[in-house]
GROMACS .gro file of N, CA, C and O in nm:
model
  500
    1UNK      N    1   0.083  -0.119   0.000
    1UNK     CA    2   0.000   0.000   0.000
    1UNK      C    3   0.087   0.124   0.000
    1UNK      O    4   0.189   0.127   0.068
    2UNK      N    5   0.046   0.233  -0.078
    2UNK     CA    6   0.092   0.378  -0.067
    2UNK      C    7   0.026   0.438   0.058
    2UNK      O    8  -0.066   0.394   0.127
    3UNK      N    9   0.083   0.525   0.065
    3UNK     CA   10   0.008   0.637   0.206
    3UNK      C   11   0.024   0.755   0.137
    3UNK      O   12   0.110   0.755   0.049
    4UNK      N   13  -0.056   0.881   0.162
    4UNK     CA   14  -0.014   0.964   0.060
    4UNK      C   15  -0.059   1.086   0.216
    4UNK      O   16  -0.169   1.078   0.273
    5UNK      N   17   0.041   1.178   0.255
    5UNK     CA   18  -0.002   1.269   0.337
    5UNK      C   19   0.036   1.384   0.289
    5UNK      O   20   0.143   1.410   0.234
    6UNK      N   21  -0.074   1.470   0.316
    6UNK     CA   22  -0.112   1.594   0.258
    6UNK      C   23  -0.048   1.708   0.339
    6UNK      O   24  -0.028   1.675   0.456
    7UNK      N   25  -0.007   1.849   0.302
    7UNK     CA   26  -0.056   1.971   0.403
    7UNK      C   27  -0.022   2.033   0.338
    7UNK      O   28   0.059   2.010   0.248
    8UNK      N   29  -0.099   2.178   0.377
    8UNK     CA   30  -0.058   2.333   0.304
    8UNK      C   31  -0.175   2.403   0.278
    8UNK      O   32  -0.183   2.515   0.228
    9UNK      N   33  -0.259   2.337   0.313
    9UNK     CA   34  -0.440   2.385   0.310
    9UNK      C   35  -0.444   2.478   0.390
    9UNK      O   36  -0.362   2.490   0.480
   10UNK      N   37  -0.553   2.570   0.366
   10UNK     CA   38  -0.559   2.689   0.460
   10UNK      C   39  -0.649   2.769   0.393
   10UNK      O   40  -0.703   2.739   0.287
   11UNK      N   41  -0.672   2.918   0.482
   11UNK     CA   42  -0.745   2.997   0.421
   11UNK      C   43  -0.665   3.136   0.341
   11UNK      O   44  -0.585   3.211   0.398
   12UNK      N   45  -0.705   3.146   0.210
   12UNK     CA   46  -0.603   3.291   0.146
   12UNK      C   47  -0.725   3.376   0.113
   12UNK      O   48  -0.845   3.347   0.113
   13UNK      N   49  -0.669   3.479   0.086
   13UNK     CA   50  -0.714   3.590   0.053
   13UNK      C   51  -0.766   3.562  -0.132
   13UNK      O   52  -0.723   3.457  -0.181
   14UNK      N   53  -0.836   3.633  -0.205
   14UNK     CA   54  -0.796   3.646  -0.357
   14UNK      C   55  -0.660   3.749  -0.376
   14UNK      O   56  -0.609   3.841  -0.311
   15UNK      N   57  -0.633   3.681  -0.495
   15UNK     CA   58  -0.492   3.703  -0.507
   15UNK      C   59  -0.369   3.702  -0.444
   15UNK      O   60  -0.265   3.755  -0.482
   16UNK      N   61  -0.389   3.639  -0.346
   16UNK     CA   62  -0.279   3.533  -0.261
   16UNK      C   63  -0.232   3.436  -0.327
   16UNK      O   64  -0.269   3.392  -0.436
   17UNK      N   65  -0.126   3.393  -0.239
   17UNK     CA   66  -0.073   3.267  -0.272
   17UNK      C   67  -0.062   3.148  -0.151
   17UNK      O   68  -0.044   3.159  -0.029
   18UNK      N   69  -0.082   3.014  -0.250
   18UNK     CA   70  -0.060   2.889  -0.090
   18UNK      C   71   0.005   2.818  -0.186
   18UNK      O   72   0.006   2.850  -0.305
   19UNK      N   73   0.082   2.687  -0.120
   19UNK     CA   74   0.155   2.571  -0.161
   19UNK      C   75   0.103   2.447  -0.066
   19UNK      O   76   0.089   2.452   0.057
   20UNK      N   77   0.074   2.321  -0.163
   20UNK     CA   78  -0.001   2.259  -0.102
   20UNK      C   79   0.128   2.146  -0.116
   20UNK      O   80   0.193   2.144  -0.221
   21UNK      N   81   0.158   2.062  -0.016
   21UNK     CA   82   0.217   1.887  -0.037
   21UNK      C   83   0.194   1.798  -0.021
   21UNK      O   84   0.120   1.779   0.075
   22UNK      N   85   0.236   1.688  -0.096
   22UNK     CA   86   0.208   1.573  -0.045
   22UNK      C   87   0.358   1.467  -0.054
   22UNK      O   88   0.466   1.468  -0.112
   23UNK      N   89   0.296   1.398   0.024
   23UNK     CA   90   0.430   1.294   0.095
   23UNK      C   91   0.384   1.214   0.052
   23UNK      O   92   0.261   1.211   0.056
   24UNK      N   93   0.455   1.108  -0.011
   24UNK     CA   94   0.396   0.987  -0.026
   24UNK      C   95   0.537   0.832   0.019
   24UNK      O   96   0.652   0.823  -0.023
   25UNK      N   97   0.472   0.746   0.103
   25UNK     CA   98   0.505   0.647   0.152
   25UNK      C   99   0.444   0.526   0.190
   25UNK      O  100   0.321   0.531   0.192
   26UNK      N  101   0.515   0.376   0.232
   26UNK     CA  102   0.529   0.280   0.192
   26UNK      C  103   0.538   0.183   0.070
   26UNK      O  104   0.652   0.139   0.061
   27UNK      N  105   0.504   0.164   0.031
   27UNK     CA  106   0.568   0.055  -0.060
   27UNK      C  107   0.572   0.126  -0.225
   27UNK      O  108   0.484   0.099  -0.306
   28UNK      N  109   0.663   0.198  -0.250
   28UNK     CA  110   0.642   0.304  -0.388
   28UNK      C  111   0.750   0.183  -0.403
   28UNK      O  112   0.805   0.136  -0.303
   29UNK      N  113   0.777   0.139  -0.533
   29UNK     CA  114   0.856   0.101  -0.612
   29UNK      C  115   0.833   0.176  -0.759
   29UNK      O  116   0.733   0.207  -0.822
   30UNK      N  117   1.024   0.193  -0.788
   30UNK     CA  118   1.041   0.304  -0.875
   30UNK      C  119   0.978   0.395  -0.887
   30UNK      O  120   0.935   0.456  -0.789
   31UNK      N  121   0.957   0.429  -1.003
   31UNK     CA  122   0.847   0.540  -1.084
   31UNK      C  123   0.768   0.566  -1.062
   31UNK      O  124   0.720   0.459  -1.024
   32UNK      N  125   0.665   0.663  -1.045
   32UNK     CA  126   0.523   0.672  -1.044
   32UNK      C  127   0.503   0.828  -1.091
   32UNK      O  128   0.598   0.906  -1.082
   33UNK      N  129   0.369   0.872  -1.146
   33UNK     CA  130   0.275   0.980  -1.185
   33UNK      C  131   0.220   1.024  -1.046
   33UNK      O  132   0.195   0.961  -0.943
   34UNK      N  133   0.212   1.161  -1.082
   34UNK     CA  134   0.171   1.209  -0.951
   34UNK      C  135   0.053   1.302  -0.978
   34UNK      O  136   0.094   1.378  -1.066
   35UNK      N  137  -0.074   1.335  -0.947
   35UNK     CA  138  -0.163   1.453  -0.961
   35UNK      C  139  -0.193   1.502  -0.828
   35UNK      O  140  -0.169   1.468  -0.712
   36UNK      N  141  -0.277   1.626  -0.907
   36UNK     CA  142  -0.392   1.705  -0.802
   36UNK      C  143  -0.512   1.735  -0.843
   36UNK      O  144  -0.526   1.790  -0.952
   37UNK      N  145  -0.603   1.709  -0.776
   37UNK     CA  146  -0.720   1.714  -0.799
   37UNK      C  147  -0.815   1.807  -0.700
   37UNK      O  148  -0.778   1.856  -0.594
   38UNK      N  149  -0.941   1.822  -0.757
   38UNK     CA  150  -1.001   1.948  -0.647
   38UNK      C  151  -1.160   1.909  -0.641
   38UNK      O  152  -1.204   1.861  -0.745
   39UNK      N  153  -1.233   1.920  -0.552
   39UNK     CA  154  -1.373   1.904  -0.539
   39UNK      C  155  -1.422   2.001  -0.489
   39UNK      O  156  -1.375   2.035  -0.381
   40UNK      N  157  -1.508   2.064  -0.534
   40UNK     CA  158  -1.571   2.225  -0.471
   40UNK      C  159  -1.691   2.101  -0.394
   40UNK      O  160  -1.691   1.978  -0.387
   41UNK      N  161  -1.809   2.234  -0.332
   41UNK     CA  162  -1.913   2.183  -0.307
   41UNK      C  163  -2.000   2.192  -0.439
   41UNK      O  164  -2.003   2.269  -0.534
   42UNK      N  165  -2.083   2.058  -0.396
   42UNK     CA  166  -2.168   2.057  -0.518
   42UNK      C  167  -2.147   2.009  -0.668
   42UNK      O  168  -2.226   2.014  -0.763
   43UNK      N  169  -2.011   1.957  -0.663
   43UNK     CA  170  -1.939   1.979  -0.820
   43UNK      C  171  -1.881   1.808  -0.761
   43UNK      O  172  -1.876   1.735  -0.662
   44UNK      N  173  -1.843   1.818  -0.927
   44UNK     CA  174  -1.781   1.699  -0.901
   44UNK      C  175  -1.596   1.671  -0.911
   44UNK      O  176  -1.540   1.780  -0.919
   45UNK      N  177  -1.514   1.573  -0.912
   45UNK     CA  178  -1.377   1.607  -0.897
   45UNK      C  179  -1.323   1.629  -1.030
   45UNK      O  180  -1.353   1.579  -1.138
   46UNK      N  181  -1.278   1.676  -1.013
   46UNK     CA  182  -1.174   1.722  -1.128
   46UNK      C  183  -1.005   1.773  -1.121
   46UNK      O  184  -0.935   1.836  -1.042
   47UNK      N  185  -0.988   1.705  -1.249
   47UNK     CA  186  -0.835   1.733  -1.285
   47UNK      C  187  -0.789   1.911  -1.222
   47UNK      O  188  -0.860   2.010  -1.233
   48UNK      N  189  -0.680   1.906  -1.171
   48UNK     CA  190  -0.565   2.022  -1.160
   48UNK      C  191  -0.471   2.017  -1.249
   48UNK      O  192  -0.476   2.084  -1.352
   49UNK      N  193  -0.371   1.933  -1.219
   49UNK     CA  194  -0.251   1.920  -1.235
   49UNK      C  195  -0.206   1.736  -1.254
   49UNK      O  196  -0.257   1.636  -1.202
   50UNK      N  197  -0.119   1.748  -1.329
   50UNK     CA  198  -0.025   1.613  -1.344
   50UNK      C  199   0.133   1.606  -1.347
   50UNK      O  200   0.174   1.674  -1.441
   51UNK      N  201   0.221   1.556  -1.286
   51UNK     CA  202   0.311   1.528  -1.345
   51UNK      C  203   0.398   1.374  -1.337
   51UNK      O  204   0.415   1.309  -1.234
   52UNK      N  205   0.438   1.344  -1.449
   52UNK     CA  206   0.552   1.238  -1.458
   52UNK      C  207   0.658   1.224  -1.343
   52UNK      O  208   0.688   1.326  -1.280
   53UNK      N  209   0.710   1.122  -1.315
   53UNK     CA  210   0.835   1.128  -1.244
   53UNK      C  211   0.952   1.232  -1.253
   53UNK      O  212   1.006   1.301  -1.167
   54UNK      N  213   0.972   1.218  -1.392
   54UNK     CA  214   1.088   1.288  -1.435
   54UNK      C  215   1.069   1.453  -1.468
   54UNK      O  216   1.146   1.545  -1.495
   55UNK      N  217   0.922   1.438  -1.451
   55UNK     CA  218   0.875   1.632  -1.427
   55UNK      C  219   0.910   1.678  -1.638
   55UNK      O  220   0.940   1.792  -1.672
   56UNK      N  221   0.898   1.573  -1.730
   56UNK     CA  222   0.891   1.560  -1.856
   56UNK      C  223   0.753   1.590  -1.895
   56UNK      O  224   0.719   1.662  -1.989
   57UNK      N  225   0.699   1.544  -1.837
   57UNK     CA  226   0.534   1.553  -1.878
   57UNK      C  227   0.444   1.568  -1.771
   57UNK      O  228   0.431   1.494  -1.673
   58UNK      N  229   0.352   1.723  -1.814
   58UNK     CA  230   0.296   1.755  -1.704
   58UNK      C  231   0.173   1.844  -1.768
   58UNK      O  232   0.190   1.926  -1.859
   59UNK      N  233   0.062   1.818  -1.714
   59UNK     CA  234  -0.062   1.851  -1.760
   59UNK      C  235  -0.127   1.941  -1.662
   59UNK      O  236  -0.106   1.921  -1.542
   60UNK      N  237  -0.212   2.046  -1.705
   60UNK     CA  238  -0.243   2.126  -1.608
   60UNK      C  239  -0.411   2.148  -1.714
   60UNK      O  240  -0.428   2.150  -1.836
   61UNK      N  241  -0.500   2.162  -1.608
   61UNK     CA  242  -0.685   2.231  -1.632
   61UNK      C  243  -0.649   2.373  -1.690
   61UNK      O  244  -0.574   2.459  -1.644
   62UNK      N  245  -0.699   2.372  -1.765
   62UNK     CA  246  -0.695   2.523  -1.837
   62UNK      C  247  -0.761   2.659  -1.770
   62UNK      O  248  -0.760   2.766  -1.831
   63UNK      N  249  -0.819   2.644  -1.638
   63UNK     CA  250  -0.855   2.682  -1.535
   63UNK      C  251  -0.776   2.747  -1.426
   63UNK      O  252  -0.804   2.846  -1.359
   64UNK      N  253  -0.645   2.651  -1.421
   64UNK     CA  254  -0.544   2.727  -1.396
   64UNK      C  255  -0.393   2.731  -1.438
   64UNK      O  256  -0.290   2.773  -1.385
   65UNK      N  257  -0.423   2.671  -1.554
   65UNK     CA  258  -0.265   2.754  -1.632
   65UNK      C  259  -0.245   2.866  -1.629
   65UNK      O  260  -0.328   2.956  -1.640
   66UNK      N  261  -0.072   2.878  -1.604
   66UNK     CA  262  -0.007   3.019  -1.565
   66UNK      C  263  -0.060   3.056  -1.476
   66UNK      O  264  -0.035   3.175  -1.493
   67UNK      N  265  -0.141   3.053  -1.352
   67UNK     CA  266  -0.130   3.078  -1.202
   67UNK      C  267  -0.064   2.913  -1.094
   67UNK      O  268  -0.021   2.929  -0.980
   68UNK      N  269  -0.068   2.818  -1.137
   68UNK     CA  270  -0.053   2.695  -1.035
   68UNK      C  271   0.072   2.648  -1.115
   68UNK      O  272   0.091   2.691  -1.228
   69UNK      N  273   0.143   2.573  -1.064
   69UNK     CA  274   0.237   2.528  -1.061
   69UNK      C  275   0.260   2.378  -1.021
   69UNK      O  276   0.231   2.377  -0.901
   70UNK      N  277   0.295   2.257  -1.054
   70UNK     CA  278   0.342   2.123  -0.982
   70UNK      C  279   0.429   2.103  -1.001
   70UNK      O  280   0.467   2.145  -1.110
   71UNK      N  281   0.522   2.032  -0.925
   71UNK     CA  282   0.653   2.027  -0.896
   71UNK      C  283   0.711   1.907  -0.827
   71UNK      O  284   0.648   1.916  -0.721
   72UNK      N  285   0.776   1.815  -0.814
   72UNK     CA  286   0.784   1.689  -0.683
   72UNK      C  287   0.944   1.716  -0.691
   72UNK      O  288   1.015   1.777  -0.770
   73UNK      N  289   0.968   1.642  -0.573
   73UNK     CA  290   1.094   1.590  -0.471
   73UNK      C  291   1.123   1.473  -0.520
   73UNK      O  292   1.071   1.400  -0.435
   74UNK      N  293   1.170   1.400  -0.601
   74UNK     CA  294   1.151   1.269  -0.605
   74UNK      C  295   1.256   1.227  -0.451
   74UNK      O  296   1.205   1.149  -0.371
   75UNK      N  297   1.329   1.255  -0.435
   75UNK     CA  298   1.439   1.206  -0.299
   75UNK      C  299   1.362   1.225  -0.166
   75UNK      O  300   1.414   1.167  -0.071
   76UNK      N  301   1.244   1.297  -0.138
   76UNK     CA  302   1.135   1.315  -0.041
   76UNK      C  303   1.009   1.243  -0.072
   76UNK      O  304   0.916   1.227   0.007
   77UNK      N  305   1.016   1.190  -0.224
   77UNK     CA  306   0.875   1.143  -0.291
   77UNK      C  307   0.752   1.206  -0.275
   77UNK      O  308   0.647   1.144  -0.256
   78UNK      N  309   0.764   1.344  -0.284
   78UNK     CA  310   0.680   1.466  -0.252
   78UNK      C  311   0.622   1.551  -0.355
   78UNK      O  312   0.694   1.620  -0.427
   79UNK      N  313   0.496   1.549  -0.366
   79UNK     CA  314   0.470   1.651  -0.483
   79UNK      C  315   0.423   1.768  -0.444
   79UNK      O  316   0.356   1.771  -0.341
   80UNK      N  317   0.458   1.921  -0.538
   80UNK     CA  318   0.356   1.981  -0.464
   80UNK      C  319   0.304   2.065  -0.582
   80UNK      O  320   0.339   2.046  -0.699
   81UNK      N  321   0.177   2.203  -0.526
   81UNK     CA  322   0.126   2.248  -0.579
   81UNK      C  323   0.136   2.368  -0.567
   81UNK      O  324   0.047   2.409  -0.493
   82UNK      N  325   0.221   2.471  -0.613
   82UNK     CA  326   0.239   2.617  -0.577
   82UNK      C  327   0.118   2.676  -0.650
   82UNK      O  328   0.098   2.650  -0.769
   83UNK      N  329   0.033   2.759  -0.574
   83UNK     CA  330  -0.077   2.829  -0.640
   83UNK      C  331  -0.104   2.963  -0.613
   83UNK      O  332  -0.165   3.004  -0.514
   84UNK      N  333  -0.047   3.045  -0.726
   84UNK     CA  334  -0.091   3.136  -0.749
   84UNK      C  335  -0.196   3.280  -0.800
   84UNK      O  336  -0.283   3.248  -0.881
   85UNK      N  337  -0.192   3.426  -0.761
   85UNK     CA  338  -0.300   3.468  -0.797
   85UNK      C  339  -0.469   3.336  -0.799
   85UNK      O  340  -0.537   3.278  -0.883
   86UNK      N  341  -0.463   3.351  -0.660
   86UNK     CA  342  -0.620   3.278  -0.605
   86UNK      C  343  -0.694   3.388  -0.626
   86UNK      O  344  -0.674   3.508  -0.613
   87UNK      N  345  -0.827   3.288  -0.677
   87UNK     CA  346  -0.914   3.313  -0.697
   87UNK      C  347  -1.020   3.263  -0.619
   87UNK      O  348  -0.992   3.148  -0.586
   88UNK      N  349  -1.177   3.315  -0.555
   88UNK     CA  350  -1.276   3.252  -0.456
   88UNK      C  351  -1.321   3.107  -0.574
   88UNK      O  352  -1.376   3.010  -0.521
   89UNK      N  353  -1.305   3.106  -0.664
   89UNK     CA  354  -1.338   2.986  -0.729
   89UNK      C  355  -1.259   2.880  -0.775
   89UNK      O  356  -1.285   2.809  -0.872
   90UNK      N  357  -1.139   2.873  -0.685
   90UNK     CA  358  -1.019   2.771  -0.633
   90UNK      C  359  -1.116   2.696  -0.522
   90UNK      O  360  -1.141   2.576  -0.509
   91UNK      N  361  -1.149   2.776  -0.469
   91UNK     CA  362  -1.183   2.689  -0.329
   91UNK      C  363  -1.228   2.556  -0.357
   91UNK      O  364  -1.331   2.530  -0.419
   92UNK      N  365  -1.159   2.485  -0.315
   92UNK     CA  366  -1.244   2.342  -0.365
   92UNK      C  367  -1.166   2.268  -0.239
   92UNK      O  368  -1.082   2.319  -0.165
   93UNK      N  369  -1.212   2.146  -0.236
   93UNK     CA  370  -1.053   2.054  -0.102
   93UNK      C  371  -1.001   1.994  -0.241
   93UNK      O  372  -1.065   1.982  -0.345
   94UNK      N  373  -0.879   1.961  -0.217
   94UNK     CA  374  -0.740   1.945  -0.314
   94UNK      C  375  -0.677   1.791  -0.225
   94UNK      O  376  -0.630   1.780  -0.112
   95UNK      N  377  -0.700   1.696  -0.327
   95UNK     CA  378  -0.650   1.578  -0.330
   95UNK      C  379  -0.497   1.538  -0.408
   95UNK      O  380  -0.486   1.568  -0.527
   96UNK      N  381  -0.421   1.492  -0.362
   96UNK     CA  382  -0.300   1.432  -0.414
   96UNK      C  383  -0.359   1.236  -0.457
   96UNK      O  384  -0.434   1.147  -0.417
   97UNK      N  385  -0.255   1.269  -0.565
   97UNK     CA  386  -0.321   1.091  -0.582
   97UNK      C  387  -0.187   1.019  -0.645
   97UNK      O  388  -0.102   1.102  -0.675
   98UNK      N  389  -0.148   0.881  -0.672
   98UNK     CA  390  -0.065   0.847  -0.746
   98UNK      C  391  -0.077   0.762  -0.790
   98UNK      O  392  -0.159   0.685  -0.739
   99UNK      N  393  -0.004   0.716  -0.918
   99UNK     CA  394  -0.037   0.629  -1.010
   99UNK      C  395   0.115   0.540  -1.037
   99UNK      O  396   0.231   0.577  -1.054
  100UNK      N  397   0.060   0.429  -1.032
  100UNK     CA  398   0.176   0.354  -1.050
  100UNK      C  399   0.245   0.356  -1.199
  100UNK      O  400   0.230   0.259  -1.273
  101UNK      N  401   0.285   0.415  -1.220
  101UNK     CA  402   0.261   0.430  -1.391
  101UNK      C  403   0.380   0.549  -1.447
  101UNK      O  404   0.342   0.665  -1.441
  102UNK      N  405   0.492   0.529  -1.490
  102UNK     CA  406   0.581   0.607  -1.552
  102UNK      C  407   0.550   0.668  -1.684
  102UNK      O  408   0.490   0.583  -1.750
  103UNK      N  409   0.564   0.771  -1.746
  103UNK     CA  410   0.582   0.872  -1.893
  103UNK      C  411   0.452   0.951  -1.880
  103UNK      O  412   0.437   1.030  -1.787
  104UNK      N  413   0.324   0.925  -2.004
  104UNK     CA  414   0.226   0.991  -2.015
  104UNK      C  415   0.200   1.006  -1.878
  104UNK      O  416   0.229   0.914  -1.802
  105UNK      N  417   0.127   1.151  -1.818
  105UNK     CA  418  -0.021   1.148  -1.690
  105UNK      C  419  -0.132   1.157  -1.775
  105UNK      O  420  -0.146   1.207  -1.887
  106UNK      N  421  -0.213   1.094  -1.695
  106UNK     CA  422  -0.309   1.094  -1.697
  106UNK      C  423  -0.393   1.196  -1.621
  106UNK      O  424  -0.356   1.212  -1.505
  107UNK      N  425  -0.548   1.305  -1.677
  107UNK     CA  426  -0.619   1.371  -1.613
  107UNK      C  427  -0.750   1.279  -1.566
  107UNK      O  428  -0.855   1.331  -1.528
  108UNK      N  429  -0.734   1.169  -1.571
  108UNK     CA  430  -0.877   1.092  -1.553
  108UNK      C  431  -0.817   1.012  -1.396
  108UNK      O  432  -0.727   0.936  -1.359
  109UNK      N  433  -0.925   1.080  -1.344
  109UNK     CA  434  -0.886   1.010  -1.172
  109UNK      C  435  -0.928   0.870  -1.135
  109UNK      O  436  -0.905   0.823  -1.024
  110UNK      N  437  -0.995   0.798  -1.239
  110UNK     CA  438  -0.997   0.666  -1.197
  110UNK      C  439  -0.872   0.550  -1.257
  110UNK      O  440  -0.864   0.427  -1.253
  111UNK      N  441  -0.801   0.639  -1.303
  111UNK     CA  442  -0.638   0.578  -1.306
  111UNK      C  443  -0.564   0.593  -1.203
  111UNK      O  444  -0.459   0.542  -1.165
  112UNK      N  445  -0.620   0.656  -1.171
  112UNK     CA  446  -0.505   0.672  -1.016
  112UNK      C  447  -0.543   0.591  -0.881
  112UNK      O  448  -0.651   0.592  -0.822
  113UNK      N  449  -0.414   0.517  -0.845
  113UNK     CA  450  -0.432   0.407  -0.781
  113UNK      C  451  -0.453   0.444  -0.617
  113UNK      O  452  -0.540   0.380  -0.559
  114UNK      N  453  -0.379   0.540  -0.544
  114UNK     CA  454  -0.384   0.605  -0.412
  114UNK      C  455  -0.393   0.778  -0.403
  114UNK      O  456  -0.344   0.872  -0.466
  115UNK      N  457  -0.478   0.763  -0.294
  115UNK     CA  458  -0.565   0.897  -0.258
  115UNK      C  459  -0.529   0.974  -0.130
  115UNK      O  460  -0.577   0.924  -0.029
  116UNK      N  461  -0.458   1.079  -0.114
  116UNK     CA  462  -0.460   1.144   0.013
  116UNK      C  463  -0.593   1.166   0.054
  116UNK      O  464  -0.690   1.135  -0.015
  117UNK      N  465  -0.600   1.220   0.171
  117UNK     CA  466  -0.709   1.253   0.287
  117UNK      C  467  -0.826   1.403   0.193
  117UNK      O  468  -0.944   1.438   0.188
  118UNK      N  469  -0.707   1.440   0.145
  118UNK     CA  470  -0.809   1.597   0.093
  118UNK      C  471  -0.792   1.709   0.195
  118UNK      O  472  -0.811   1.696   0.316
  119UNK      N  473  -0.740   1.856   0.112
  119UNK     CA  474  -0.699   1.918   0.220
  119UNK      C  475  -0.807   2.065   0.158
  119UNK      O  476  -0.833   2.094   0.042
  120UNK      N  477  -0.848   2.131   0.279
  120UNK     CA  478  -0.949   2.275   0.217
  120UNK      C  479  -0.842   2.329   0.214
  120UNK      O  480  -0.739   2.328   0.281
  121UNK      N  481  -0.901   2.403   0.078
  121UNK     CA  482  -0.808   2.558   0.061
  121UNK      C  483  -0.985   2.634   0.033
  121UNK      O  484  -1.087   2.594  -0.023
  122UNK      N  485  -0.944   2.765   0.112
  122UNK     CA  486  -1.063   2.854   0.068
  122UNK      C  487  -1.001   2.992   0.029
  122UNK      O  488  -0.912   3.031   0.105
  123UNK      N  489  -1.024   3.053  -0.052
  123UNK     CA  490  -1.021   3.199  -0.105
  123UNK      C  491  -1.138   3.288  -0.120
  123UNK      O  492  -1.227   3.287  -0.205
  124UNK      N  493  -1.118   3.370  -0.013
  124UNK     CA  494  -1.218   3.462   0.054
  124UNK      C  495  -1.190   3.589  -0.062
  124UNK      O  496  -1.083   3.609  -0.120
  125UNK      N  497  -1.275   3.642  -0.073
  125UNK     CA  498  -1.304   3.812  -0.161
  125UNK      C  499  -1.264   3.890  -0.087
  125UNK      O  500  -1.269   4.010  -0.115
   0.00000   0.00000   0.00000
């Protein structure tokens, strides 16, 4: 089993900035894809962000290209999510997930094999 632990959730302002992480541990062998994902209320989940191991291939929601950022540690096995210029319609809770799976990411979350806890981020007006 993976474990995937989260933090960096909190409350920002609009047009703030937060950085969200995730840790991921036990049994990772080699490689793996890493995302983020977000669930508002009422809505359903959806793609953020993706990236490859090797940070080669990386997919982002057109929602927030050029404000968010993903990034991992591979030597911490850590991904994270720098997010910039927030907006009140970020607010969603923000899931880390991983996929056993090296090169292409994938934006479809039922490829992804382990799920952090889900962390709120809210952006107040």
């Amino acid at each position: 089993q993976v474990q995937l632990v989260e933090s960096g959730g909190g409350l920002v302002q609009a047009g703030g900035s937060l950085r969200v992480s995730c840790a991921a541990s036990g049994r990772t062998f080699g490689n793996y894809n890493m995302g983020w994902f977000r669930q508002a209320p009422g809505k359903e989940r959806e793609i953020v962000a993706a990236i490859s191991w090797s940070g080669g291939n990386i997919y982002y929601a057109e929602s927030v290209k050029d404000r968010f950022t993903i990034s991992r540690d591979n030597a911490k096995n850590t991904v994270y999510l720098q997010m910039n210029s927030l907006k009140p319609e970020d607010t969603a809770v923000y899931y880390c997930a991983y996929h056993s799976q090296m090169g292409r990411v994938s934006p479809l979350a039922e490829m992804y094999d382990y799920w952090g806890q889900g962390t709120q981020v809210t952006v107040r007006s």
